PDB file of C-alpha atoms in Angstrom:
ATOM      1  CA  UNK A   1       0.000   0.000   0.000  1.00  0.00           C
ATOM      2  CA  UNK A   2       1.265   3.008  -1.262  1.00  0.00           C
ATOM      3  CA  UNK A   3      -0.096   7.171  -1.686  1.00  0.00           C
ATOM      4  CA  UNK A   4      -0.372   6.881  -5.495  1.00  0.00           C
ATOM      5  CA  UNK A   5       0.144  10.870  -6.437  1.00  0.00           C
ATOM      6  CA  UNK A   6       0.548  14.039  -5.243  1.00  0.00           C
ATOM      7  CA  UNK A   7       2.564  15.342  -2.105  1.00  0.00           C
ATOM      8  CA  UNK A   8       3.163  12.372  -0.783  1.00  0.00           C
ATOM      9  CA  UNK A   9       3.430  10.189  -3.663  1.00  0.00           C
ATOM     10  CA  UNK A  10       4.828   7.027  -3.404  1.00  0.00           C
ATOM     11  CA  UNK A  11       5.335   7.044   0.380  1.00  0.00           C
ATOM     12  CA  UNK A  12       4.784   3.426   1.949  1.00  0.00           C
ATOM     13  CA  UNK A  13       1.678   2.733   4.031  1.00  0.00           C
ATOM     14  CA  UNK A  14       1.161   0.516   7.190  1.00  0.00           C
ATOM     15  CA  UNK A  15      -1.512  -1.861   7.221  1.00  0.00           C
ATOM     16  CA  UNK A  16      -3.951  -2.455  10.343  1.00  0.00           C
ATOM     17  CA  UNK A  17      -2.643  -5.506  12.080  1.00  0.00           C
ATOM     18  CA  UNK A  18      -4.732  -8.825  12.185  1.00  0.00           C
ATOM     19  CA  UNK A  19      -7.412  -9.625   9.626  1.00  0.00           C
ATOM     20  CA  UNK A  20     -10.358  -7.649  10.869  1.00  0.00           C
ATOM     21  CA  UNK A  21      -9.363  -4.195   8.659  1.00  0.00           C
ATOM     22  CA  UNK A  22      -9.399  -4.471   4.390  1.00  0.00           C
ATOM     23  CA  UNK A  23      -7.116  -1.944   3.004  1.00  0.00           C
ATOM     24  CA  UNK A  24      -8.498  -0.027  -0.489  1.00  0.00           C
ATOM     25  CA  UNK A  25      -6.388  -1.733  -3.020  1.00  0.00           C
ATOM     26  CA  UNK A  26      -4.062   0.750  -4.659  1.00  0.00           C
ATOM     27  CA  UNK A  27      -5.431  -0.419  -7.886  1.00  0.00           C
ATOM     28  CA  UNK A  28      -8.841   0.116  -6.765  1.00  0.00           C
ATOM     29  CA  UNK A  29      -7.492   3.729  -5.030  1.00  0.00           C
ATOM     30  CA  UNK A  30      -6.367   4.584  -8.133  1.00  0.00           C
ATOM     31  CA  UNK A  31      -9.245   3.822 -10.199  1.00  0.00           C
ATOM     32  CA  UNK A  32     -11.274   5.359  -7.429  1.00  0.00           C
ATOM     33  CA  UNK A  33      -9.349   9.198  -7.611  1.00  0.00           C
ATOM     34  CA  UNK A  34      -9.331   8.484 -11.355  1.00  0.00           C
ATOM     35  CA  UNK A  35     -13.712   9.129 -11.222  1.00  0.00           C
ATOM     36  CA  UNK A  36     -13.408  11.969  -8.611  1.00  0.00           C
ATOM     37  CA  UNK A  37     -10.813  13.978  -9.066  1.00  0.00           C
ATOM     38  CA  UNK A  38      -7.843  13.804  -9.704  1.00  0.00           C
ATOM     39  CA  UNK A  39      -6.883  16.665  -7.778  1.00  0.00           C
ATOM     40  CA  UNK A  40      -8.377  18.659  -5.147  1.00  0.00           C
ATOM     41  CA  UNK A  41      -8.412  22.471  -4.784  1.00  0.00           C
ATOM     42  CA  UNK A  42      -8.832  22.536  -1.130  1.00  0.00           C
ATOM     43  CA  UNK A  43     -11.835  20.998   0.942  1.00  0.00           C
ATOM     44  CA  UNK A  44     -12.832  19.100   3.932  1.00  0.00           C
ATOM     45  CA  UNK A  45     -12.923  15.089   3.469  1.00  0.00           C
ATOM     46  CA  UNK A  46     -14.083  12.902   5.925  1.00  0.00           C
ATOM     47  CA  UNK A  47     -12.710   9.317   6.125  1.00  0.00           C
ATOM     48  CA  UNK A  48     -15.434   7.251   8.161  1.00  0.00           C
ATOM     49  CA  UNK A  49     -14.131   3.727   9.156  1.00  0.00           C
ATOM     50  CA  UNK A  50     -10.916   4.875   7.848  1.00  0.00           C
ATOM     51  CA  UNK A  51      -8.643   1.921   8.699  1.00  0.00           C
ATOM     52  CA  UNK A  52      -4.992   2.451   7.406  1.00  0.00           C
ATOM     53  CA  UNK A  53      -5.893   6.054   6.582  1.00  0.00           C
ATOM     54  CA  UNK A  54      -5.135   5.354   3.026  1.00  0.00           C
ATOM     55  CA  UNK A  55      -8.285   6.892   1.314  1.00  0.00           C
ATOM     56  CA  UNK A  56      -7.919  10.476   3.842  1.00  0.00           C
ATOM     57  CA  UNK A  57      -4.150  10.783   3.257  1.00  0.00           C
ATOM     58  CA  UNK A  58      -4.683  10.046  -0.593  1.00  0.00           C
ATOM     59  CA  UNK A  59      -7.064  12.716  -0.589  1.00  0.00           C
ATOM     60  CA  UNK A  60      -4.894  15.366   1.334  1.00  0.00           C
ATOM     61  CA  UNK A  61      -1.692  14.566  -1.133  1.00  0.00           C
ATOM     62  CA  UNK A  62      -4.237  15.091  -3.896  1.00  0.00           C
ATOM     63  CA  UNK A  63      -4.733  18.804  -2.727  1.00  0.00           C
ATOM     64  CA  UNK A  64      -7.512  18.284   0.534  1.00  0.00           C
ATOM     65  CA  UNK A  65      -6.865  20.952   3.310  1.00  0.00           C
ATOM     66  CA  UNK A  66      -8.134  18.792   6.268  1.00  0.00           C
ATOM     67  CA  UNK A  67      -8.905  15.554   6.701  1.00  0.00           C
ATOM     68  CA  UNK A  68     -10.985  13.833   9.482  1.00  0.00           C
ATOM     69  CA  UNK A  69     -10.541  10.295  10.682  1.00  0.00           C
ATOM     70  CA  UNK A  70     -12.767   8.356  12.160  1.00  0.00           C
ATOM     71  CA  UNK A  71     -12.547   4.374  13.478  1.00  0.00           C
ATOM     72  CA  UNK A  72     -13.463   2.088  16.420  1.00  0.00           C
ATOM     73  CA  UNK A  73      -9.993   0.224  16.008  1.00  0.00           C
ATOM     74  CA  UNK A  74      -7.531   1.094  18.711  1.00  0.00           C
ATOM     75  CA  UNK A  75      -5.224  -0.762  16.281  1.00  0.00           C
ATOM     76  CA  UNK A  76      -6.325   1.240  13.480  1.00  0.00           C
ATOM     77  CA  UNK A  77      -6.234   4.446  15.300  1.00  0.00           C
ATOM     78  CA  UNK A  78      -2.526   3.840  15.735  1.00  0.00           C
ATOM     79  CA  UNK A  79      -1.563   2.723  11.956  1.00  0.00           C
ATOM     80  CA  UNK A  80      -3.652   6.082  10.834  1.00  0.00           C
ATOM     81  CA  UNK A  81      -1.502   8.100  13.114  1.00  0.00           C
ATOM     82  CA  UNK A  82       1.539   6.692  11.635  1.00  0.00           C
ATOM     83  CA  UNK A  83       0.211   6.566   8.490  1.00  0.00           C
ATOM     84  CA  UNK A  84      -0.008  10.518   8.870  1.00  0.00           C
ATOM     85  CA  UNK A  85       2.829  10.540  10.176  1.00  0.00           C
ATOM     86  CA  UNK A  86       4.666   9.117   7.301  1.00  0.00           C
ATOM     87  CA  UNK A  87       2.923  10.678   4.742  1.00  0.00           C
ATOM     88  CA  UNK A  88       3.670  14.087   6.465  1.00  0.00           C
ATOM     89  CA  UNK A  89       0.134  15.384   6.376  1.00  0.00           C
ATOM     90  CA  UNK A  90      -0.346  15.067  10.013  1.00  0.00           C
ATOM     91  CA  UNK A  91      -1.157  18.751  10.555  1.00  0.00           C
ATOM     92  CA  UNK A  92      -4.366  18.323   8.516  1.00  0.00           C
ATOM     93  CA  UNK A  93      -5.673  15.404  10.123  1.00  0.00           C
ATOM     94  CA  UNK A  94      -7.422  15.019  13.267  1.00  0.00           C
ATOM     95  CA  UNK A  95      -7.944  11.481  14.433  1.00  0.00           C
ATOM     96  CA  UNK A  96     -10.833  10.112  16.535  1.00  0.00           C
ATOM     97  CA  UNK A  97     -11.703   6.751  18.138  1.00  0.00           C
ATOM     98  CA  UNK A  98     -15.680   6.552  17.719  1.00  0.00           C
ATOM     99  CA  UNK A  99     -18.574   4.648  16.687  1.00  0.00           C
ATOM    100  CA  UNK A 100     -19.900   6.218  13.414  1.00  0.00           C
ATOM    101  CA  UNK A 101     -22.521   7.193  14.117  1.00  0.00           C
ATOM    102  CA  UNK A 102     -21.689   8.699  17.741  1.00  0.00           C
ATOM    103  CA  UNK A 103     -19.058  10.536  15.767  1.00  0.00           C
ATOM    104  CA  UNK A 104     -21.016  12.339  13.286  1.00  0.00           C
ATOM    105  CA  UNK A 105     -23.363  13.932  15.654  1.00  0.00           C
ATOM    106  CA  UNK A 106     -19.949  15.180  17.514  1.00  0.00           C
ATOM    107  CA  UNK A 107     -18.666  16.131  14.753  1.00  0.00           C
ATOM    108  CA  UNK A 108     -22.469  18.179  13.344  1.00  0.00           C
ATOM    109  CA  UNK A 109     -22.589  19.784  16.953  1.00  0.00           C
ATOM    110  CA  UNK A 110     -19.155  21.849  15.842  1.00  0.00           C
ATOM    111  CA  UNK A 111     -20.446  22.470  12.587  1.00  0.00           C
ATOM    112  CA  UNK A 112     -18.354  20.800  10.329  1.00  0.00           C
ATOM    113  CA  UNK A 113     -19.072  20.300   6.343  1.00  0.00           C
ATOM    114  CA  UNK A 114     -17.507  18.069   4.171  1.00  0.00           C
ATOM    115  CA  UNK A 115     -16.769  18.416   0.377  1.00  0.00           C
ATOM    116  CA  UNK A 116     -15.919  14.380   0.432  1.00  0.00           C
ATOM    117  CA  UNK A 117     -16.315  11.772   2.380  1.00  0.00           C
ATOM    118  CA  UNK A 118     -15.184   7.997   2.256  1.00  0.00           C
ATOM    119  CA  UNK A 119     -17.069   5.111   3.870  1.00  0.00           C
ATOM    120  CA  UNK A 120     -15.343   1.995   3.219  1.00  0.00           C
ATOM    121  CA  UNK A 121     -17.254  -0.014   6.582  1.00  0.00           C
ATOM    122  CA  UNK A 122     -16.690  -3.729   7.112  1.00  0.00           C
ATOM    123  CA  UNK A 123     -18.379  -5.773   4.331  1.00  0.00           C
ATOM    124  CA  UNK A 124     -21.024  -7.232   6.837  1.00  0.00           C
ATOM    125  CA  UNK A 125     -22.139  -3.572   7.371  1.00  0.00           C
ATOM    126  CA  UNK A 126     -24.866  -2.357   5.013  1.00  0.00           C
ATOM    127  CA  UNK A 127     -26.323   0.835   6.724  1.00  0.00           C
ATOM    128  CA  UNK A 128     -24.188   3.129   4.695  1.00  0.00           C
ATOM    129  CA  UNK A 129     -27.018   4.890   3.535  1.00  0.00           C
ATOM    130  CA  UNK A 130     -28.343   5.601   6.526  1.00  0.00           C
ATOM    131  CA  UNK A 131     -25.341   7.322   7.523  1.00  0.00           C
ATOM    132  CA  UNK A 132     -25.414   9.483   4.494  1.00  0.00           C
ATOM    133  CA  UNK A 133     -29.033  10.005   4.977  1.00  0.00           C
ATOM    134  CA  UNK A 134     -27.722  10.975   8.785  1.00  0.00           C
ATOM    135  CA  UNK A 135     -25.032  13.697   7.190  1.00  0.00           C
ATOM    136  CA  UNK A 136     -27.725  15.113   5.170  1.00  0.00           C
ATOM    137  CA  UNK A 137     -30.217  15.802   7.823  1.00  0.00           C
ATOM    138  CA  UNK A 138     -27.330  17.356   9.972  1.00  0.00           C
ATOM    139  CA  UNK A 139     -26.486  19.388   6.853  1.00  0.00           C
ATOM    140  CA  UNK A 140     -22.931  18.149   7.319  1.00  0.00           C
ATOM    141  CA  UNK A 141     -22.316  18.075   3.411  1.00  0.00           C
ATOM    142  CA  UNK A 142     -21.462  20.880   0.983  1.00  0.00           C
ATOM    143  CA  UNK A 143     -23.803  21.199  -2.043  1.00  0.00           C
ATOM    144  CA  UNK A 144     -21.175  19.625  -4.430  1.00  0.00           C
ATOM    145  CA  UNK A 145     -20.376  17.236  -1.917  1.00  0.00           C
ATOM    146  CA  UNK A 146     -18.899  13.617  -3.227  1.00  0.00           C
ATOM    147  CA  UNK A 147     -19.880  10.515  -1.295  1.00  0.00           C
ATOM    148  CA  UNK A 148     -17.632   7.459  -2.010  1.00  0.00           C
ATOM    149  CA  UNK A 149     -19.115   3.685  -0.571  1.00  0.00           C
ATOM    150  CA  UNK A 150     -16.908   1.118  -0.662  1.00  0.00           C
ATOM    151  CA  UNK A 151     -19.084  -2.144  -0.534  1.00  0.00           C
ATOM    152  CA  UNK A 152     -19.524  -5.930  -1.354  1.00  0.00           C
ATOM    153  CA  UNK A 153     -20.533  -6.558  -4.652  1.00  0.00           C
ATOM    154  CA  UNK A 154     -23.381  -8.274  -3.647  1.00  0.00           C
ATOM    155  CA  UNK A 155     -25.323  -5.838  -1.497  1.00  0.00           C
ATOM    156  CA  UNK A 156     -26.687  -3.024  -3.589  1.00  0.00           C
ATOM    157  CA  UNK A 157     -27.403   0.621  -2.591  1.00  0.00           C
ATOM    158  CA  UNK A 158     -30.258   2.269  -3.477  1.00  0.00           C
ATOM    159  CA  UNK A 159     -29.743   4.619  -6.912  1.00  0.00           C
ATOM    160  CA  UNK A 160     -31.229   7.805  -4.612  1.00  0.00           C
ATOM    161  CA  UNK A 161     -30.533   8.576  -0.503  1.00  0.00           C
ATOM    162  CA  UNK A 162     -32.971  11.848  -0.015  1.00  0.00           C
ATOM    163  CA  UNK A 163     -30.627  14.485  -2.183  1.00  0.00           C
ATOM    164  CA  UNK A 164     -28.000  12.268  -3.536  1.00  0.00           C
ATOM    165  CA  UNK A 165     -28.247   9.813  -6.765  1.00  0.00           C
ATOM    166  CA  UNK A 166     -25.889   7.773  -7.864  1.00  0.00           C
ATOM    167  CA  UNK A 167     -23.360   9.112  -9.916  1.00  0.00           C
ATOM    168  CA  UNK A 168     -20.841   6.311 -10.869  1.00  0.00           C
ATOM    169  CA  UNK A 169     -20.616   2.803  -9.786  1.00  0.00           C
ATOM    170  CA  UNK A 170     -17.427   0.401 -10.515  1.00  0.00           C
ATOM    171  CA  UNK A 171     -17.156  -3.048  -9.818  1.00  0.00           C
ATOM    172  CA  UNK A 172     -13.467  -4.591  -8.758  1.00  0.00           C
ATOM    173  CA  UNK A 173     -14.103  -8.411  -7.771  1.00  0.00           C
ATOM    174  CA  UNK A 174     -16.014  -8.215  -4.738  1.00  0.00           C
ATOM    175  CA  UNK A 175     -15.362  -4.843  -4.233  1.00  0.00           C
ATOM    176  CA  UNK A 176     -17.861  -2.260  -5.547  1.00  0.00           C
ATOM    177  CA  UNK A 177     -17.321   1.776  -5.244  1.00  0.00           C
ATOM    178  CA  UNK A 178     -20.822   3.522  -5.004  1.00  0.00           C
ATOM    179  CA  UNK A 179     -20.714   6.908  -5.734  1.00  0.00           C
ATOM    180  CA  UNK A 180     -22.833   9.413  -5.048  1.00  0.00           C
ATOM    181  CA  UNK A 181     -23.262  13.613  -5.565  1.00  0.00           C
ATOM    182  CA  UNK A 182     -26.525  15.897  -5.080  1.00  0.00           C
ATOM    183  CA  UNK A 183     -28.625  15.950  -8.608  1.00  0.00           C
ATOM    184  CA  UNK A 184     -27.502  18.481 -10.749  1.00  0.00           C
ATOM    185  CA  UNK A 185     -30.236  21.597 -10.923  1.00  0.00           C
ATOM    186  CA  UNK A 186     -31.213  21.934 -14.125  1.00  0.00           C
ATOM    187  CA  UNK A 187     -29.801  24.977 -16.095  1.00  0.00           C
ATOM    188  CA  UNK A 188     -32.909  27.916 -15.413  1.00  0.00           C
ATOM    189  CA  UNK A 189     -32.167  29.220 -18.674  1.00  0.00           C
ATOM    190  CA  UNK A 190     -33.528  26.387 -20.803  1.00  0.00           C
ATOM    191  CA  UNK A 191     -36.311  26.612 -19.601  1.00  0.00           C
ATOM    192  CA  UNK A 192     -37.433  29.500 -21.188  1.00  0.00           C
TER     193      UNK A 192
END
């Protein structure tokens, strides 16, 4: 596992010990960036069951100002700190042990927005929407906003949650990215 451009391209990442945490592929990471960016110019991302980090630090080499990380993991709290560490973004993360959704309502009650947010939960997990459904009431999400799923191939999301449709979807194995942005408002002038 690597960061694949930017910054901190090509610096190594550590993986979560034991066999409870999936890393993003850097295929997969790549492919991933290749749909919603490349590059950023600025913005807040949010990395919800972040893991290694990976997906967050990618994001900050990629031009992200901050970057918020969130898992239950103590072990995975640890490898994102030294993932940080080594990718030398550390002073635009802020890393927090919590329960998703716990940590979303901390995180609405100091009013933070996010231009993109990862959720790449544990396959078993299927409530993703729910969460994004929970950002949206909270108004935690800009209106160009980028949601990014990362989920088993065989569970599918629905094509709308509330203000978001599905924008892209790509398949990898058993790995599926679900991506999702508010519907575009139509242009006002064509409709004269």
């Amino acid at each position: 596992m690597r960061v694949i451009s930017g910054t901190a391209r090509g610096r190594a990442l550590k993986a979560v010990p034991g066999m409870n945490t999936r890393p993003t592929t850097d295929k997969v990471k790549e492919a991933l960036f290749s749909m919603i960016g490349p590059y950023f110019e600025g913005g807040m991302v949010l990395d919800l069951f972040a893991g290694t980090g990976g997906l967050g630090i990618e994001a900050l080499s990629r031009g992200m100002d901050k970057a918020i990380f969130i898992d239950m993991d103590p072990k995975a709290i640890d490898t994102i700190r030294y993932n940080v560490k080594t990718a030398s973004v550390e002073n635009q993360a802020e890393i927090y042990r919590n329960d998703a959704k716990r940590a979303l309502k901390a995180l609405e009650k100091r009013g933070s927005k996010f231009d993109l947010v990862f959720m790449d939960p544990p396959y078993r997990f299927t409530d993703a929407d729910q969460l994004l459904a929970t950002m949206i009431d909270l108004q935690m999400l800009t209106p160009a906003s980028i949601i990014v799923i990362e989920h088993d191939s065989a569970h599918q999301y629905p094509e709308t949650i509330q203000s978001f449709t599905s924008w892209k979807q790509a398949k990898y194995g058993d790995t599926t990215l679900s991506i999702y942005r508010t519907a575009e408002e139509p242009d006002s002038s064509e409709a004269l």
